[in-house]
Amino acid sequence: MNETPRSNRVHIGIFGKTNAGKSSLINSITGQNISLVSDLKGTTTDPVYKAMELLPLGPVVFIDTAGIDDTTSIGALRVEKTEEVLDKLDLAILLVSAESILNSDVESEKKWKEKILAKKKPIILVVNKIDIVKNNKEFNLKIEEVEKALDLKSIKISAIKKDNIESLKNLIIEKASKSFMEDILIGDKIKKGDKILLVAPQDIQAPKGRLILPQVQVLRDILDYGGIPTMTTLDNLEKALEIFKPDLVITDSQVFKQVDQLLDKNIPLTSFSIIMARAKGDLKALYEGAKKIDELKSGDKVLIAEACTHHQLKGDIAREKIPLLLKKKVPELVIENCSGKDYPKNLDQYSLIIHCGSCMLNRSETMSRIEKAQNCDIKITNFGMAIAKLNGILDRVMEIFLK
């Protein structure tokens, strides 16, 4: 892991049967009563998220989930919500209670182990409630049987008594450090002392007194790597370029065309959206996906997907600006939108997916969306690359990353 602060948190999911002690475990690790603890089945319904610092690993999010054996009236829906957590994980904790060990009842855990491995996520097997066990010899033999059945080594704890919690934390830090893929923003593409000009239009989607998240994250990344950032709005860009010659210009994708027209072609240009695509996803796949725009024809369906939900505003990039650019090229396109967690399951109906920069998703969740498109043999790109392609400057704004 590099020495600069992360813009993304390691996501750690806790999975286990109802009353295995998942909520007690997350409370014990965080040192707070985050999750409701009860002997009643089905206490945890929707996943519960707790952000914290786990040093020396850094920022993490623990996710408490519903029981994987939930048989209540809405159990299937709860399990479905738990399965959705798998897409955003960096590490999974599979929790087995002492009762399940003694009863050799780990069929549910076997199924979930396979689900987790199918997502290529590392697993820590944790045996909980060791404080209730009287015959340690019999219990240890049972644990060996379960470890063999699951093909995983375990760590034994008591979440209630906080026995061996520090050892578990150390194991989490070790496993997560190996599995977590750090966000790569722009820092590795600049040199110390480089002058970076950021063009950040303050429009209706970035209200007064606020910068949007990608702008803040890129600005911090430049500072961390020793660059010298200067930020301007579009109306002051020409004046800024008279004052100094930047080594790189990073702009909001929506004003690509105007910025490119004002900028010397020898000055590298890219956008916040493309930088986020690099940090969160597969840059090459998204770049190739943008080229699909040239192949679109009348009647094709295009999905424009956003990771966050917000009230639709006049001039909205996803519902007005990109559709207008697409229909200018192919008037009879069918364009559909989705937002938030409502990512369609039937992706094979689309000819192309144009996704936002994913600033509200972590890398695992973004990669999951890209892989779902690829599994349906559907091309996928992002807002910045699509706008660049539609303005004929895709290779120009990607040049800094393609060298």
Short mmCIF file of N, CA and C in Angstrom, two decimals, residues 27 37 50 68 70 79 93 106 108 127 135 159 227 264 292 301 331 358 399:
data_model
loop_
_atom_site.label_atom_id
_atom_site.label_comp_id
_atom_site.label_asym_id
_atom_site.label_seq_id
_atom_site.Cartn_x
_atom_site.Cartn_y
_atom_site.Cartn_z
N ASN A 27 -19.86 -5.02 16.91
CA ASN A 27 -19.81 -4.13 18.07
C ASN A 27 -18.49 -4.28 18.83
N VAL A 37 -28.25 -6.13 19.10
CA VAL A 37 -28.01 -7.52 19.47
C VAL A 37 -29.24 -8.06 20.17
N LYS A 50 -20.67 0.30 9.12
CA LYS A 50 -19.96 1.08 10.13
C LYS A 50 -18.57 1.42 9.62
N ILE A 68 -27.73 -15.79 6.99
CA ILE A 68 -27.72 -16.49 5.70
C ILE A 68 -28.70 -17.66 5.68
N ASP A 70 -31.85 -17.20 7.01
CA ASP A 70 -33.09 -16.52 7.37
C ASP A 70 -34.29 -17.19 6.72
N VAL A 79 -31.91 -12.17 2.35
CA VAL A 79 -30.77 -12.90 1.81
C VAL A 79 -30.30 -12.26 0.50
N ILE A 93 -15.74 -12.10 6.23
CA ILE A 93 -15.61 -12.88 7.46
C ILE A 93 -16.79 -13.84 7.50
N VAL A 106 -22.88 -27.07 9.02
CA VAL A 106 -22.24 -25.96 8.28
C VAL A 106 -22.62 -25.98 6.80
N SER A 108 -25.07 -24.31 5.34
CA SER A 108 -25.29 -22.92 4.89
C SER A 108 -23.96 -22.22 4.65
N VAL A 127 -14.69 -18.76 14.34
CA VAL A 127 -15.55 -19.55 15.22
C VAL A 127 -15.86 -18.70 16.44
N ASN A 135 -16.41 -28.78 26.93
CA ASN A 135 -15.46 -29.85 26.59
C ASN A 135 -14.57 -29.38 25.44
N ALA A 159 -17.10 -13.00 20.84
CA ALA A 159 -17.42 -11.60 20.58
C ALA A 159 -17.95 -10.91 21.83
N GLY A 227 2.30 17.95 -6.63
CA GLY A 227 1.92 18.84 -7.71
C GLY A 227 1.43 20.18 -7.18
N ASP A 264 -3.81 24.73 -25.86
CA ASP A 264 -2.72 24.31 -26.76
C ASP A 264 -2.73 22.79 -26.83
N LYS A 292 -17.57 1.87 -29.14
CA LYS A 292 -18.83 1.26 -29.58
C LYS A 292 -19.82 2.33 -30.06
N LYS A 301 -30.54 0.02 -28.05
CA LYS A 301 -30.85 0.53 -26.72
C LYS A 301 -29.55 0.84 -25.97
N PRO A 331 -30.27 9.55 -34.29
CA PRO A 331 -31.56 10.08 -33.82
C PRO A 331 -32.53 9.04 -33.26
N SER A 358 -18.57 6.79 -10.93
CA SER A 358 -18.57 5.87 -9.79
C SER A 358 -17.93 6.44 -8.54
N GLU A 399 -4.59 10.11 -23.78
CA GLU A 399 -3.17 9.98 -24.12
C GLU A 399 -2.28 9.84 -22.89
#
